[in-house]
C-alpha positions as YAML, in Angstrom:
chain: A
units: angstrom
residues:
- id: 1
  name: UNK
  ca: [-30.19, -0.12, 28.19]
- id: 2
  name: UNK
  ca: [-32.91, 0.26, 25.55]
- id: 3
  name: UNK
  ca: [-33.38, 3.63, 23.84]
- id: 4
  name: UNK
  ca: [-36.13, 4.58, 21.35]
- id: 5
  name: UNK
  ca: [-35.55, 7.56, 19.04]
- id: 6
  name: UNK
  ca: [-38.36, 9.18, 17.03]
- id: 7
  name: UNK
  ca: [-36.89, 11.40, 14.28]
- id: 8
  name: UNK
  ca: [-38.05, 11.90, 10.68]
- id: 9
  name: UNK
  ca: [-34.66, 13.14, 9.42]
- id: 10
  name: UNK
  ca: [-32.91, 9.88, 8.47]
- id: 11
  name: UNK
  ca: [-29.38, 11.36, 8.55]
- id: 12
  name: UNK
  ca: [-29.76, 12.72, 12.09]
- id: 13
  name: UNK
  ca: [-31.52, 9.57, 13.26]
- id: 14
  name: UNK
  ca: [-28.84, 7.23, 11.92]
- id: 15
  name: UNK
  ca: [-25.99, 9.35, 13.36]
- id: 16
  name: UNK
  ca: [-27.53, 9.31, 16.83]
- id: 17
  name: UNK
  ca: [-28.36, 5.60, 16.66]
- id: 18
  name: UNK
  ca: [-24.80, 4.79, 15.52]
- id: 19
  name: UNK
  ca: [-23.29, 6.82, 18.38]
- id: 20
  name: UNK
  ca: [-25.50, 5.18, 21.00]
- id: 21
  name: UNK
  ca: [-24.83, 1.68, 19.66]
- id: 22
  name: UNK
  ca: [-21.10, 2.37, 19.72]
- id: 23
  name: UNK
  ca: [-21.44, 3.34, 23.40]
- id: 24
  name: UNK
  ca: [-23.19, 0.08, 24.27]
- id: 25
  name: UNK
  ca: [-26.87, 1.04, 24.13]
- id: 26
  name: UNK
  ca: [-29.57, -1.09, 22.54]
- id: 27
  name: UNK
  ca: [-31.39, 1.33, 20.22]
- id: 28
  name: UNK
  ca: [-34.34, 1.45, 17.83]
- id: 29
  name: UNK
  ca: [-35.32, 4.31, 15.53]
- id: 30
  name: UNK
  ca: [-38.75, 5.45, 14.33]
- id: 31
  name: UNK
  ca: [-39.43, 7.94, 11.52]
- id: 32
  name: UNK
  ca: [-42.79, 9.04, 12.97]
- id: 33
  name: UNK
  ca: [-45.27, 8.27, 15.73]
- id: 34
  name: UNK
  ca: [-47.14, 5.57, 13.82]
- id: 35
  name: UNK
  ca: [-47.22, 2.50, 16.04]
- id: 36
  name: UNK
  ca: [-44.64, 4.04, 18.35]
- id: 37
  name: UNK
  ca: [-46.82, 4.13, 21.48]
- id: 38
  name: UNK
  ca: [-47.93, 0.52, 20.99]
- id: 39
  name: UNK
  ca: [-44.27, -0.49, 20.67]
- id: 40
  name: UNK
  ca: [-43.46, 1.27, 23.96]
- id: 41
  name: UNK
  ca: [-46.21, -0.63, 25.75]
- id: 42
  name: UNK
  ca: [-45.11, -3.95, 24.23]
- id: 43
  name: UNK
  ca: [-41.41, -3.46, 25.01]
- id: 44
  name: UNK
  ca: [-40.75, -0.61, 27.40]
- id: 45
  name: UNK
  ca: [-37.56, 1.38, 26.69]
- id: 46
  name: UNK
  ca: [-35.35, 2.82, 29.41]
- id: 47
  name: UNK
  ca: [-35.42, 6.25, 27.75]
- id: 48
  name: UNK
  ca: [-37.10, 7.97, 24.78]
- id: 49
  name: UNK
  ca: [-35.57, 10.61, 22.49]
- id: 50
  name: UNK
  ca: [-38.38, 12.50, 20.78]
- id: 51
  name: UNK
  ca: [-38.26, 15.05, 17.97]
- id: 52
  name: UNK
  ca: [-41.03, 17.66, 18.01]
- id: 53
  name: UNK
  ca: [-41.50, 18.48, 14.33]
- id: 54
  name: UNK
  ca: [-42.73, 15.16, 12.94]
- id: 55
  name: UNK
  ca: [-45.10, 14.18, 10.14]
- id: 56
  name: UNK
  ca: [-48.54, 13.28, 11.49]
- id: 57
  name: UNK
  ca: [-48.67, 13.63, 15.26]
- id: 58
  name: UNK
  ca: [-45.97, 16.03, 16.45]
- id: 59
  name: UNK
  ca: [-43.71, 15.37, 19.42]
- id: 60
  name: UNK
  ca: [-45.90, 17.29, 21.86]
- id: 61
  name: UNK
  ca: [-48.93, 15.14, 21.01]
- id: 62
  name: UNK
  ca: [-46.88, 11.94, 21.28]
- id: 63
  name: UNK
  ca: [-45.51, 13.10, 24.64]
- id: 64
  name: UNK
  ca: [-49.04, 13.76, 25.91]
- id: 65
  name: UNK
  ca: [-50.05, 10.25, 24.90]
- id: 66
  name: UNK
  ca: [-47.09, 8.74, 26.72]
- id: 67
  name: UNK
  ca: [-47.78, 10.65, 29.92]
- id: 68
  name: UNK
  ca: [-51.49, 9.86, 29.82]
- id: 69
  name: UNK
  ca: [-50.90, 6.10, 29.77]
- id: 70
  name: UNK
  ca: [-49.98, 4.42, 33.07]
- id: 71
  name: UNK
  ca: [-47.85, 1.89, 31.18]
- id: 72
  name: UNK
  ca: [-45.56, 4.56, 29.69]
- id: 73
  name: UNK
  ca: [-45.85, 7.68, 31.85]
- id: 74
  name: UNK
  ca: [-42.73, 6.92, 33.92]
- id: 75
  name: UNK
  ca: [-40.41, 6.48, 30.91]
- id: 76
  name: UNK
  ca: [-37.88, 9.36, 30.85]
- id: 77
  name: UNK
  ca: [-38.15, 11.54, 27.72]
- id: 78
  name: UNK
  ca: [-35.69, 13.97, 26.15]
- id: 79
  name: UNK
  ca: [-37.18, 16.31, 23.54]
- id: 80
  name: UNK
  ca: [-34.92, 17.20, 20.61]
- id: 81
  name: UNK
  ca: [-36.00, 20.10, 18.43]
- id: 82
  name: UNK
  ca: [-34.94, 22.99, 16.22]
- id: 83
  name: UNK
  ca: [-37.48, 25.03, 18.18]
- id: 84
  name: UNK
  ca: [-35.25, 26.89, 20.59]
- id: 85
  name: UNK
  ca: [-37.66, 29.53, 21.88]
- id: 86
  name: UNK
  ca: [-38.21, 29.66, 25.62]
- id: 87
  name: UNK
  ca: [-41.94, 29.07, 25.08]
- id: 88
  name: UNK
  ca: [-41.27, 25.73, 23.35]
- id: 89
  name: UNK
  ca: [-38.86, 24.59, 26.06]
- id: 90
  name: UNK
  ca: [-41.28, 25.49, 28.84]
- id: 91
  name: UNK
  ca: [-44.16, 23.81, 27.00]
- id: 92
  name: UNK
  ca: [-42.16, 20.60, 26.54]
- id: 93
  name: UNK
  ca: [-41.05, 20.45, 30.16]
- id: 94
  name: UNK
  ca: [-44.54, 21.30, 31.43]
- id: 95
  name: UNK
  ca: [-45.96, 18.48, 29.30]
- id: 96
  name: UNK
  ca: [-43.72, 16.03, 31.16]
- id: 97
  name: UNK
  ca: [-40.40, 15.91, 29.28]
- id: 98
  name: UNK
  ca: [-37.35, 15.39, 31.49]
- id: 99
  name: UNK
  ca: [-34.93, 17.36, 29.32]
- id: 100
  name: UNK
  ca: [-34.92, 19.52, 26.17]
- id: 101
  name: UNK
  ca: [-32.04, 19.77, 23.72]
- id: 102
  name: UNK
  ca: [-32.01, 22.29, 20.85]
- id: 103
  name: UNK
  ca: [-30.82, 21.33, 17.36]
- id: 104
  name: UNK
  ca: [-28.18, 21.38, 16.09]
- id: 105
  name: UNK
  ca: [-26.65, 19.52, 19.02]
- id: 106
  name: UNK
  ca: [-23.43, 17.60, 19.54]
- id: 107
  name: UNK
  ca: [-23.90, 13.85, 19.84]
- id: 108
  name: UNK
  ca: [-21.48, 13.72, 22.76]
- id: 109
  name: UNK
  ca: [-23.56, 16.28, 24.66]
- id: 110
  name: UNK
  ca: [-26.67, 14.22, 23.91]
- id: 111
  name: UNK
  ca: [-24.89, 11.10, 25.16]
- id: 112
  name: UNK
  ca: [-23.92, 12.86, 28.40]
- id: 113
  name: UNK
  ca: [-27.48, 14.06, 28.95]
- id: 114
  name: UNK
  ca: [-28.86, 10.57, 28.36]
- id: 115
  name: UNK
  ca: [-26.47, 9.08, 30.92]
- id: 116
  name: UNK
  ca: [-27.17, 11.82, 33.44]
- id: 117
  name: UNK
  ca: [-30.92, 11.32, 33.07]
- id: 118
  name: UNK
  ca: [-30.66, 7.56, 33.45]
- id: 119
  name: UNK
  ca: [-28.46, 7.96, 36.54]
- id: 120
  name: UNK
  ca: [-30.92, 10.40, 38.03]
- id: 121
  name: UNK
  ca: [-33.87, 8.15, 37.29]
- id: 122
  name: UNK
  ca: [-32.19, 5.08, 38.74]
- id: 123
  name: UNK
  ca: [-31.21, 6.91, 41.91]
- id: 124
  name: UNK
  ca: [-34.76, 8.19, 42.35]
- id: 125
  name: UNK
  ca: [-36.19, 4.68, 42.09]
- id: 126
  name: UNK
  ca: [-33.54, 3.01, 44.23]
- id: 127
  name: UNK
  ca: [-32.60, 5.54, 46.88]
- id: 128
  name: UNK
  ca: [-35.44, 4.56, 49.24]
- id: 129
  name: UNK
  ca: [-34.84, 0.84, 48.92]
- id: 130
  name: UNK
  ca: [-32.98, -0.97, 51.65]
- id: 131
  name: UNK
  ca: [-31.77, -3.59, 49.17]
- id: 132
  name: UNK
  ca: [-30.39, -3.38, 45.65]
- id: 133
  name: UNK
  ca: [-30.35, -6.48, 43.47]
- id: 134
  name: UNK
  ca: [-28.62, -7.20, 40.15]
- id: 135
  name: UNK
  ca: [-28.86, -10.85, 39.11]
- id: 136
  name: UNK
  ca: [-27.58, -12.87, 42.14]
- id: 137
  name: UNK
  ca: [-25.79, -9.86, 43.59]
- id: 138
  name: UNK
  ca: [-27.63, -8.23, 46.51]
- id: 139
  name: UNK
  ca: [-26.61, -5.26, 48.65]
- id: 140
  name: UNK
  ca: [-28.39, -4.71, 51.96]
- id: 141
  name: UNK
  ca: [-27.87, -1.00, 52.57]
- id: 142
  name: UNK
  ca: [-29.24, -1.07, 56.10]
- id: 143
  name: UNK
  ca: [-26.93, -3.88, 57.19]
- id: 144
  name: UNK
  ca: [-24.10, -2.64, 54.94]
- id: 145
  name: UNK
  ca: [-23.56, -6.12, 53.50]
- id: 146
  name: UNK
  ca: [-23.23, -7.62, 50.04]
- id: 147
  name: UNK
  ca: [-24.13, -11.17, 49.07]
- id: 148
  name: UNK
  ca: [-23.57, -13.14, 45.90]
- id: 149
  name: UNK
  ca: [-26.15, -15.88, 46.03]
- id: 150
  name: UNK
  ca: [-25.93, -17.32, 49.53]
- id: 151
  name: UNK
  ca: [-22.32, -16.25, 50.06]
- id: 152
  name: UNK
  ca: [-21.42, -12.96, 51.74]
- id: 153
  name: UNK
  ca: [-18.78, -10.87, 50.02]
- id: 154
  name: UNK
  ca: [-16.19, -9.56, 52.47]
- id: 155
  name: UNK
  ca: [-15.43, -6.11, 51.09]
- id: 156
  name: UNK
  ca: [-13.32, -3.18, 52.19]
- id: 157
  name: UNK
  ca: [-15.22, 0.12, 52.62]
- id: 158
  name: UNK
  ca: [-14.03, 1.41, 49.23]
- id: 159
  name: UNK
  ca: [-14.86, -1.86, 47.47]
- id: 160
  name: UNK
  ca: [-18.34, -1.67, 48.97]
- id: 161
  name: UNK
  ca: [-18.82, 1.94, 47.88]
- id: 162
  name: UNK
  ca: [-17.52, 1.17, 44.40]
- id: 163
  name: UNK
  ca: [-19.84, -1.81, 43.98]
- id: 164
  name: UNK
  ca: [-22.74, 0.23, 45.36]
- id: 165
  name: UNK
  ca: [-22.18, 2.99, 42.78]
- id: 166
  name: UNK
  ca: [-21.91, 0.51, 39.91]
- id: 167
  name: UNK
  ca: [-25.13, -1.20, 40.99]
- id: 168
  name: UNK
  ca: [-26.99, 2.10, 41.27]
- id: 169
  name: UNK
  ca: [-25.89, 2.82, 37.70]
- id: 170
  name: UNK
  ca: [-26.58, -0.66, 36.34]
- id: 171
  name: UNK
  ca: [-26.14, -0.77, 32.56]
- id: 172
  name: UNK
  ca: [-24.47, 2.64, 32.36]
- id: 173
  name: UNK
  ca: [-20.83, 3.07, 31.36]
- id: 174
  name: UNK
  ca: [-19.02, 4.80, 34.23]
- id: 175
  name: UNK
  ca: [-15.71, 6.43, 33.38]
- id: 176
  name: UNK
  ca: [-12.75, 5.97, 35.69]
- id: 177
  name: UNK
  ca: [-12.89, 9.68, 36.51]
- id: 178
  name: UNK
  ca: [-16.58, 9.42, 37.44]
- id: 179
  name: UNK
  ca: [-15.88, 6.46, 39.73]
- id: 180
  name: UNK
  ca: [-12.90, 8.19, 41.28]
- id: 181
  name: UNK
  ca: [-14.96, 11.28, 42.08]
- id: 182
  name: UNK
  ca: [-17.99, 9.33, 43.36]
- id: 183
  name: UNK
  ca: [-16.09, 6.88, 45.61]
- id: 184
  name: UNK
  ca: [-12.90, 8.69, 46.60]
- id: 185
  name: UNK
  ca: [-14.00, 12.32, 46.25]
- id: 186
  name: UNK
  ca: [-12.73, 15.33, 44.32]
- id: 187
  name: UNK
  ca: [-9.91, 15.96, 46.79]
- id: 188
  name: UNK
  ca: [-8.35, 12.51, 46.31]
- id: 189
  name: UNK
  ca: [-4.77, 12.90, 45.07]
- id: 190
  name: UNK
  ca: [-4.43, 9.42, 43.54]
- id: 191
  name: UNK
  ca: [-4.77, 8.37, 39.89]
- id: 192
  name: UNK
  ca: [-7.46, 6.46, 38.04]
- id: 193
  name: UNK
  ca: [-5.23, 3.39, 38.43]
- id: 194
  name: UNK
  ca: [-6.74, 3.20, 41.92]
- id: 195
  name: UNK
  ca: [-10.10, 2.38, 40.31]
- id: 196
  name: UNK
  ca: [-8.59, -0.40, 38.19]
- id: 197
  name: UNK
  ca: [-6.95, -2.00, 41.23]
- id: 198
  name: UNK
  ca: [-10.20, -2.01, 43.21]
- id: 199
  name: UNK
  ca: [-12.15, -3.38, 40.23]
- id: 200
  name: UNK
  ca: [-9.62, -6.19, 40.00]
- id: 201
  name: UNK
  ca: [-10.02, -7.13, 43.68]
- id: 202
  name: UNK
  ca: [-13.81, -6.91, 43.38]
- id: 203
  name: UNK
  ca: [-13.76, -9.32, 40.46]
- id: 204
  name: UNK
  ca: [-11.53, -11.72, 42.35]
- id: 205
  name: UNK
  ca: [-13.97, -11.80, 45.26]
- id: 206
  name: UNK
  ca: [-16.94, -12.26, 42.91]
- id: 207
  name: UNK
  ca: [-15.44, -15.42, 41.41]
- id: 208
  name: UNK
  ca: [-17.51, -16.86, 38.55]
- id: 209
  name: UNK
  ca: [-19.76, -13.79, 38.60]
- id: 210
  name: UNK
  ca: [-16.86, -11.42, 37.95]
- id: 211
  name: UNK
  ca: [-18.11, -10.82, 34.40]
- id: 212
  name: UNK
  ca: [-20.99, -8.77, 35.84]
- id: 213
  name: UNK
  ca: [-18.42, -5.97, 35.88]
- id: 214
  name: UNK
  ca: [-17.58, -5.31, 32.24]
- id: 215
  name: UNK
  ca: [-14.62, -3.32, 30.98]
- id: 216
  name: UNK
  ca: [-15.45, -0.68, 28.36]
- id: 217
  name: UNK
  ca: [-12.19, -0.15, 26.51]
- id: 218
  name: UNK
  ca: [-10.76, 3.34, 26.80]
- id: 219
  name: UNK
  ca: [-13.60, 4.59, 29.05]
- id: 220
  name: UNK
  ca: [-14.20, 2.65, 32.25]
- id: 221
  name: UNK
  ca: [-16.58, 0.02, 33.58]
- id: 222
  name: UNK
  ca: [-20.22, -1.06, 33.47]
- id: 223
  name: UNK
  ca: [-22.08, -3.46, 35.75]
- id: 224
  name: UNK
  ca: [-24.62, -5.39, 33.71]
- id: 225
  name: UNK
  ca: [-26.02, -8.88, 33.33]
- id: 226
  name: UNK
  ca: [-24.87, -10.39, 30.05]
- id: 227
  name: UNK
  ca: [-27.77, -11.44, 27.83]
...
């Protein structure tokens, strides 16, 4: 997942970029808006983090430019600012921002908001599709089938639901707790070991494509095509 961060304070920018890189994101930082919009058009990010108080064009003006261009208007944007007044928050959201976080903020809260926004965006774009595709892996939601290339995967109901959730959240690290809640429900009395067992059987059935499901040490799993 590619994230662009526009922030003129180098210490804040580098801390956020380091945290996101450590969590598996591909990130690029910008100190101001110069050339930023052209970069977005050339290589579209999955999400933009945008400071408001910037030299030159401020964050509101940059946001307006993004939303006015068909090539960039659908990119999710989180505004980050020391401006915590209700007026500023409302203005940012009315201009098209998807979220607003007031400085100083905790990097773990920012990380959670980024993941939540990406999950929400992916579900909005995929929920009406009858098929979901990641590399050679295809799920036909209407027929309730999964195929890897030309071969059908014979999955149990929970394996199917687990794979479905991972595909909906392609590229996002899903904790074991998140997977347990999404697939088995809050009332499930089992442990997160249940997730590990089902991931193992999924990988076995996926054969040479098992590495689509990546283990993120100490956290959980991510379904993503290796570059």
